[in-house]
Coordinates of N, CA, C and O in Angstrom, one line a residue:
X8 N 34.4 23.2 50.0 CA 33.6 23.4 48.9 C 32.4 24.3 49.4 O 31.8 24.0 50.4
X9 N 32.2 25.4 48.7 CA 31.2 26.4 49.1 C 29.8 25.8 48.8 O 29.6 25.3 47.7
X10 N 28.9 25.9 49.7 CA 27.5 25.3 49.5 C 26.7 26.4 48.8 O 26.5 27.5 49.2
X11 N 26.1 26.0 47.6 CA 25.2 26.8 46.8 C 23.9 26.0 46.7 O 23.9 24.8 46.6
X12 N 22.8 26.7 46.7 CA 21.6 26.0 46.5 C 20.6 26.9 45.7 O 20.7 28.1 45.6
X13 N 19.6 26.2 45.1 CA 18.5 26.9 44.4 C 17.3 26.7 45.2 O 16.9 25.5 45.5
X14 N 16.6 27.8 45.5 CA 15.3 27.7 46.3 C 14.2 28.1 45.4 O 14.3 29.2 44.7
X15 N 13.1 27.4 45.4 CA 11.9 27.7 44.6 C 10.7 27.7 45.5 O 10.7 27.0 46.5
X16 N 9.8 28.6 45.2 CA 8.5 28.6 45.9 C 7.5 27.8 45.2 O 7.2 28.0 44.0
X17 N 7.0 26.8 45.9 CA 6.0 25.9 45.3 C 4.8 25.8 46.2 O 5.0 25.3 47.3
X18 N 3.7 26.2 45.8 CA 2.5 26.2 46.6 C 2.7 26.9 47.9 O 2.2 26.4 49.0
X19 N 3.4 28.0 47.9 CA 3.6 28.7 49.1 C 4.7 28.2 50.0 O 5.0 28.8 51.1
X20 N 5.4 27.1 49.7 CA 6.5 26.6 50.5 C 7.8 26.7 49.8 O 7.8 26.5 48.6
X21 N 8.8 26.9 50.5 CA 10.2 27.0 49.9 C 10.7 25.6 49.8 O 10.7 24.9 50.8
X22 N 11.3 25.3 48.7 CA 11.9 24.0 48.5 C 13.4 24.1 48.0 O 13.6 24.8 47.1
X23 N 14.3 23.5 48.7 CA 15.7 23.5 48.2 C 15.8 22.3 47.3 O 15.7 21.1 47.8
X24 N 16.0 22.5 46.0 CA 16.1 21.4 45.1 C 17.5 20.8 44.9 O 17.7 19.6 44.8
X25 N 18.5 21.7 44.9 CA 19.9 21.2 44.7 C 20.8 21.9 45.6 O 20.8 23.1 45.6
X26 N 21.6 21.2 46.3 CA 22.7 21.8 47.1 C 24.0 21.2 46.7 O 24.1 20.0 46.7
X27 N 25.0 22.0 46.4 CA 26.3 21.4 46.0 C 26.9 20.6 47.1 O 27.5 19.6 46.8
X28 N 26.6 20.9 48.3 CA 27.2 20.1 49.4 C 26.5 18.8 49.6 O 27.0 17.9 50.2
X29 N 25.3 18.6 49.0 CA 24.6 17.4 49.0 C 24.9 16.5 47.8 O 24.3 15.4 47.6
X30 N 25.7 17.0 46.9 CA 26.0 16.3 45.6 C 27.0 15.1 45.9 O 27.9 15.2 46.6
X31 N 26.7 14.0 45.2 CA 27.6 12.9 45.2 C 28.5 12.8 44.0 O 29.4 12.0 43.9
X32 N 28.4 13.8 43.1 CA 29.2 13.8 41.9 C 30.7 14.1 42.2 O 31.0 14.9 43.1
X33 N 31.5 13.4 41.5 CA 33.0 13.6 41.7 C 33.7 12.3 41.7 O 33.2 11.2 41.5
X34 N 35.0 12.5 41.9 CA 35.9 11.3 42.1 C 36.2 11.1 43.6 O 36.6 12.0 44.3
X35 N 35.9 9.9 44.0 CA 36.0 9.6 45.5 C 37.0 8.5 45.6 O 37.0 7.5 44.9
X36 N 37.9 8.7 46.6 CA 39.0 7.7 46.8 C 39.1 7.4 48.3 O 38.9 8.3 49.1
X37 N 39.4 6.2 48.6 CA 39.6 5.8 50.0 C 39.8 4.3 50.0 O 40.5 3.7 49.2
X38 N 39.1 3.6 51.0 CA 39.3 2.2 51.2 C 38.0 1.6 51.7 O 37.1 2.2 52.2
X39 N 38.0 0.3 51.5 CA 36.9 -0.5 52.1 C 37.5 -1.7 52.9 O 38.6 -2.1 52.6
X40 N 36.8 -2.1 53.9 CA 37.2 -3.2 54.7 C 36.1 -4.3 54.7 O 35.0 -4.1 55.1
X41 N 36.5 -5.5 54.1 CA 35.6 -6.6 54.1 C 35.7 -7.3 55.5 O 36.7 -7.9 55.7
X42 N 34.7 -7.1 56.3 CA 34.7 -7.6 57.7 C 34.6 -9.1 57.7 O 35.1 -9.8 58.6
X43 N 33.9 -9.7 56.7 CA 33.7 -11.1 56.6 C 35.0 -11.9 56.4 O 35.3 -12.9 57.0
X44 N 35.9 -11.4 55.5 CA 37.1 -12.1 55.1 C 38.3 -11.4 55.8 O 39.4 -11.9 55.7
X45 N 38.1 -10.3 56.4 CA 39.2 -9.6 57.1 C 40.3 -9.0 56.2 O 41.5 -9.1 56.5
X46 N 39.8 -8.4 55.1 CA 40.7 -7.8 54.1 C 40.3 -6.3 53.8 O 39.2 -6.0 53.8
X47 N 41.4 -5.5 53.7 CA 41.2 -4.1 53.3 C 41.7 -3.8 51.9 O 42.8 -4.4 51.6
X48 N 41.0 -3.0 51.2 CA 41.5 -2.7 49.8 C 41.2 -1.2 49.5 O 40.3 -0.6 50.0
X49 N 42.0 -0.7 48.5 CA 41.7 0.6 48.0 C 40.4 0.6 47.2 O 40.0 -0.4 46.6
X50 N 39.7 1.8 47.2 CA 38.4 1.9 46.5 C 38.4 3.3 45.9 O 38.8 4.3 46.5
X51 N 37.9 3.3 44.6 CA 37.7 4.5 43.9 C 36.3 4.5 43.2 O 36.0 3.5 42.6
X52 N 35.5 5.5 43.4 CA 34.3 5.7 42.7 C 34.3 7.0 41.9 O 34.6 8.0 42.5
X53 N 34.0 6.9 40.6 CA 33.8 8.1 39.8 C 32.3 8.2 39.6 O 31.7 7.3 38.9
X54 N 31.7 9.2 40.1 CA 30.2 9.3 40.1 C 29.8 10.5 39.4 O 30.2 11.6 39.6
X55 N 28.8 10.3 38.5 CA 28.1 11.4 37.8 C 26.6 11.4 38.4 O 26.1 10.3 38.7
X56 N 26.1 12.6 38.6 CA 24.8 12.7 39.2 C 23.8 13.4 38.2 O 24.2 14.5 37.7
X57 N 22.6 12.9 38.1 CA 21.6 13.5 37.3 C 20.3 13.5 38.1 O 19.6 12.5 38.3
X58 N 20.1 14.7 38.8 CA 19.0 14.8 39.8 C 19.3 13.9 41.0 O 20.4 14.1 41.6
X59 N 18.5 12.9 41.2 CA 18.8 12.0 42.4 C 19.4 10.7 41.9 O 19.7 9.8 42.7
X60 N 19.6 10.6 40.6 CA 20.2 9.3 40.0 C 21.7 9.4 39.9 O 22.2 10.5 39.6
X61 N 22.4 8.3 40.2 CA 23.8 8.2 40.1 C 24.3 7.1 39.2 O 23.6 6.1 39.1
X62 N 25.4 7.4 38.5 CA 26.0 6.3 37.6 C 27.5 6.6 37.5 O 27.9 7.7 37.8
X63 N 28.2 5.6 37.2 CA 29.7 5.8 37.0 C 30.4 4.5 37.1 O 29.9 3.4 36.7
X64 N 31.6 4.6 37.6 CA 32.5 3.4 37.6 C 33.1 3.2 39.1 O 33.4 4.2 39.7
X65 N 33.2 2.0 39.5 CA 33.8 1.6 40.8 C 35.0 0.8 40.5 O 35.0 -0.2 39.7
X66 N 36.1 1.1 41.2 CA 37.3 0.3 41.1 C 37.8 -0.1 42.4 O 38.0 0.7 43.3
X67 N 37.8 -1.5 42.6 CA 38.4 -2.1 43.8 C 39.8 -2.5 43.5 O 40.1 -3.1 42.5
X68 N 40.7 -2.2 44.5 CA 42.1 -2.5 44.2 C 42.6 -3.6 45.2 O 41.8 -4.0 46.1
X69 N 43.8 -4.0 45.1 CA 44.4 -5.0 46.0 C 43.7 -6.3 45.9 O 43.5 -6.8 44.8
X70 N 43.3 -6.9 47.1 CA 42.8 -8.2 47.1 C 41.3 -8.4 46.9 O 40.9 -9.6 46.9
X71 N 40.6 -7.4 46.9 CA 39.1 -7.5 46.8 C 38.7 -7.3 45.3 O 39.4 -6.6 44.6
X72 N 37.6 -8.0 44.9 CA 37.2 -8.0 43.5 C 35.7 -7.4 43.5 O 35.0 -7.5 44.4
X73 N 35.4 -6.9 42.3 CA 34.0 -6.4 42.1 C 34.0 -5.1 41.3 O 32.9 -4.4 41.3
X74 N 35.1 -4.7 40.7 CA 35.1 -3.5 39.9 C 34.1 -3.5 38.8 O 33.9 -4.6 38.2
X75 N 33.6 -2.4 38.4 CA 32.6 -2.3 37.3 C 31.8 -1.1 37.3 O 32.0 -0.2 38.1
X76 N 30.7 -1.1 36.5 CA 29.8 0.0 36.5 C 29.0 0.1 37.8 O 28.8 -0.9 38.5
X77 N 28.6 1.3 38.1 CA 27.7 1.5 39.3 C 26.5 2.3 38.9 O 26.5 3.1 38.0
X78 N 25.4 2.1 39.6 CA 24.2 2.9 39.5 C 23.6 3.0 40.9 O 23.8 2.2 41.8
X79 N 22.9 4.1 41.1 CA 22.3 4.3 42.4 C 21.5 5.6 42.5 O 21.0 6.1 41.4
X80 N 21.3 6.0 43.7 CA 20.5 7.2 43.9 C 20.9 7.9 45.2 O 21.6 7.3 46.0
X81 N 20.6 9.2 45.3 CA 20.9 9.9 46.5 C 19.6 10.6 47.0 O 18.7 11.1 46.2
X82 N 19.3 10.5 48.3 CA 18.2 11.1 48.9 C 18.7 11.9 50.1 O 19.2 11.3 51.0
X83 N 18.5 13.2 50.0 CA 19.1 14.1 51.1 C 20.6 13.9 51.1 O 21.3 14.1 50.1
X84 N 21.2 13.3 52.1 CA 22.6 13.0 52.1 C 22.9 11.5 52.1 O 24.0 11.1 52.3
X85 N 21.8 10.7 52.0 CA 22.0 9.3 52.0 C 22.2 8.8 50.5 O 21.4 9.1 49.6
X86 N 23.2 7.9 50.4 CA 23.6 7.4 49.0 C 23.4 5.9 49.1 O 23.9 5.2 50.0
X87 N 22.8 5.4 48.0 CA 22.7 3.9 47.8 C 23.2 3.6 46.4 O 22.7 4.2 45.4
X88 N 24.2 2.8 46.3 CA 24.9 2.5 45.0 C 24.9 0.9 44.9 O 25.2 0.2 45.9
X89 N 24.7 0.5 43.7 CA 24.8 -0.9 43.4 C 25.8 -1.1 42.3 O 25.7 -0.5 41.3
X90 N 26.7 -2.0 42.5 CA 27.7 -2.3 41.5 C 27.6 -3.8 41.2 O 27.4 -4.6 42.1
X91 N 27.8 -4.1 39.9 CA 27.6 -5.5 39.5 C 28.9 -6.2 39.1 O 28.9 -7.3 38.6
X92 N 30.0 -5.6 39.5 CA 31.3 -6.3 39.2 C 31.6 -6.3 37.7 O 31.0 -5.7 36.9
X93 N 32.6 -7.1 37.4 CA 33.2 -7.2 36.0 C 32.6 -8.3 35.2 O 33.1 -8.6 34.1
X94 N 31.6 -9.0 35.7 CA 31.0 -10.1 34.9 C 31.7 -11.4 35.2 O 31.2 -12.5 34.8
X95 N 32.8 -11.4 35.9 CA 33.5 -12.7 36.2 C 33.5 -13.0 37.7 O 33.8 -14.1 38.0
X96 N 33.2 -12.0 38.5 CA 33.2 -12.2 39.9 C 31.8 -12.8 40.4 O 31.8 -13.3 41.5
X97 N 30.8 -12.6 39.6 CA 29.5 -13.2 39.9 C 28.9 -12.7 41.2 O 28.3 -13.4 42.0
X98 N 29.1 -11.4 41.5 CA 28.5 -10.8 42.7 C 27.9 -9.5 42.4 O 28.2 -8.8 41.4
X99 N 27.0 -9.1 43.2 CA 26.4 -7.7 43.2 C 26.7 -7.1 44.6 O 26.7 -7.8 45.6
X100 N 27.1 -5.9 44.6 CA 27.5 -5.2 45.8 C 26.6 -4.0 46.0 O 26.4 -3.2 45.1
X101 N 26.0 -3.9 47.2 CA 25.2 -2.7 47.5 C 25.9 -1.9 48.5 O 26.3 -2.4 49.6
X102 N 26.2 -0.6 48.2 CA 26.9 0.3 49.0 C 25.9 1.3 49.6 O 25.2 1.9 48.8
X103 N 25.8 1.4 50.9 CA 24.9 2.4 51.6 C 25.7 3.3 52.4 O 26.4 2.9 53.4
X104 N 25.7 4.6 52.1 CA 26.5 5.6 52.8 C 25.8 6.9 53.0 O 24.7 7.1 52.6
X105 N 26.6 7.7 53.7 CA 26.1 9.1 54.0 C 27.1 10.1 53.7 O 28.3 9.9 54.0
X106 N 26.7 11.2 53.1 CA 27.6 12.3 52.7 C 27.7 13.2 53.9 O 26.8 13.5 54.6
X107 N 29.0 13.7 54.2 CA 29.2 14.7 55.2 C 30.3 15.6 54.6 O 31.5 15.2 54.7
X108 N 29.9 16.6 53.9 CA 30.9 17.5 53.1 C 31.5 16.7 52.0 O 30.9 16.1 51.2
X109 N 32.9 16.6 52.1 CA 33.6 15.8 51.0 C 34.0 14.4 51.5 O 35.0 13.8 51.0
X110 N 33.2 13.9 52.5 CA 33.5 12.5 53.0 C 32.2 11.7 52.8 O 31.1 12.2 53.0
X111 N 32.3 10.5 52.3 CA 31.2 9.6 52.2 C 31.7 8.3 52.9 O 32.8 7.8 52.7
X112 N 30.9 7.8 53.9 CA 31.2 6.6 54.5 C 29.9 5.8 54.8 O 28.8 6.3 54.9
X113 N 30.1 4.5 55.0 CA 29.0 3.6 55.2 C 29.4 2.1 55.2 O 30.5 1.8 55.5
X114 N 28.4 1.3 54.8 CA 28.6 -0.1 54.8 C 28.3 -0.7 53.4 O 27.7 0.0 52.6
X115 N 28.7 -1.9 53.2 CA 28.4 -2.6 51.9 C 28.1 -4.0 52.2 O 28.5 -4.6 53.2
X116 N 27.4 -4.6 51.2 CA 27.0 -6.0 51.3 C 27.3 -6.7 50.0 O 26.8 -6.2 48.9
X117 N 28.0 -7.7 50.0 CA 28.3 -8.5 48.7 C 27.3 -9.7 48.7 O 27.3 -10.5 49.6
X118 N 26.6 -9.7 47.6 CA 25.6 -10.8 47.4 C 26.0 -11.6 46.1 O 26.0 -11.1 45.0
X119 N 26.3 -12.9 46.3 CA 26.7 -13.7 45.2 C 25.5 -14.1 44.3 O 24.4 -14.2 44.8
X120 N 25.7 -14.2 43.0 CA 24.7 -14.6 42.1 C 24.5 -16.1 42.4 O 25.3 -16.8 43.0
X121 N 23.4 -16.7 41.9 CA 23.3 -18.2 42.0 C 24.5 -19.0 41.5 O 24.8 -20.0 42.1
X122 N 25.1 -18.5 40.4 CA 26.3 -19.2 39.9 C 27.4 -19.2 40.9 O 28.1 -20.1 41.1
X123 N 27.6 -18.0 41.6 CA 28.6 -17.9 42.5 C 28.4 -18.7 43.8 O 29.3 -19.2 44.4
X124 N 27.1 -18.9 44.2 CA 26.8 -19.7 45.3 C 27.2 -21.2 45.0 O 27.7 -21.8 45.9
X125 N 27.0 -21.6 43.8 CA 27.4 -22.9 43.4 C 29.0 -23.1 43.5 O 29.4 -24.2 43.7
X126 N 29.7 -22.0 43.4 CA 31.1 -22.0 43.5 C 31.6 -21.9 45.0 O 32.8 -21.8 45.2
X127 N 30.6 -21.8 45.9 CA 30.9 -21.6 47.3 C 31.0 -20.2 47.8 O 31.4 -20.0 49.0
X128 N 30.7 -19.2 47.0 CA 30.8 -17.9 47.5 C 29.5 -17.6 48.4 O 28.4 -18.1 48.1
X129 N 29.7 -16.8 49.4 CA 28.6 -16.5 50.3 C 28.5 -14.9 50.5 O 29.3 -14.2 50.0
X130 N 27.5 -14.5 51.2 CA 27.3 -13.1 51.5 C 28.4 -12.6 52.4 O 28.9 -13.3 53.3
X131 N 28.9 -11.4 52.1 CA 29.9 -10.8 52.8 C 29.5 -9.3 53.2 O 28.8 -8.7 52.4
X132 N 30.0 -8.8 54.3 CA 29.7 -7.5 54.7 C 31.0 -6.7 55.0 O 32.0 -7.3 55.4
X133 N 30.9 -5.4 54.8 CA 32.0 -4.5 55.1 C 31.7 -3.1 55.3 O 30.5 -2.7 55.3
X134 N 32.7 -2.3 55.5 CA 32.6 -0.8 55.7 C 33.5 -0.1 54.6 O 34.4 -0.7 54.1
X135 N 33.2 1.2 54.4 CA 34.0 2.0 53.5 C 34.0 3.4 53.9 O 33.1 3.9 54.6
X136 N 35.1 4.1 53.5 CA 35.2 5.5 53.7 C 35.9 6.1 52.5 O 36.9 5.6 52.1
X137 N 35.4 7.2 52.0 CA 35.9 7.9 50.8 C 36.0 9.4 51.0 O 35.2 9.9 51.7
X138 N 37.0 10.0 50.3 CA 37.1 11.4 50.3 C 37.0 11.9 48.8 O 37.5 11.3 47.9
X139 N 36.3 13.0 48.6 CA 36.1 13.6 47.3 C 37.4 14.2 46.9 O 38.0 15.0 47.7
X140 N 37.9 14.0 45.7 CA 39.2 14.6 45.2 C 38.9 15.8 44.3 O 37.9 15.9 43.7

């Protein structure tokens, strides 16, 4: 992907506001590994970007659960996304990653809601890697 940017002069300093290579927008496919339970699953994120804000859909495949809407933000090349699952898994997942070209990788943390804690669910941690399609 060719990197394009817009540069503006503000108070005598040059500022790069948008760079295509820093964008998180797109369809991302790959996998995540839940280190707590020792399970790997397919992962897809469809992300729309508006400035530094992100929104879209997250789909977890195979044995892991938590598909649903996502919201987040991007700062420089650092991405933070929160997904709330499908309303039946009773978890919130925070995805923290870094962009490097058309690759995004990082870690995630599954946090059960109070209802899920009553069902015996606990905090879980994992890793993910995605490629932009």
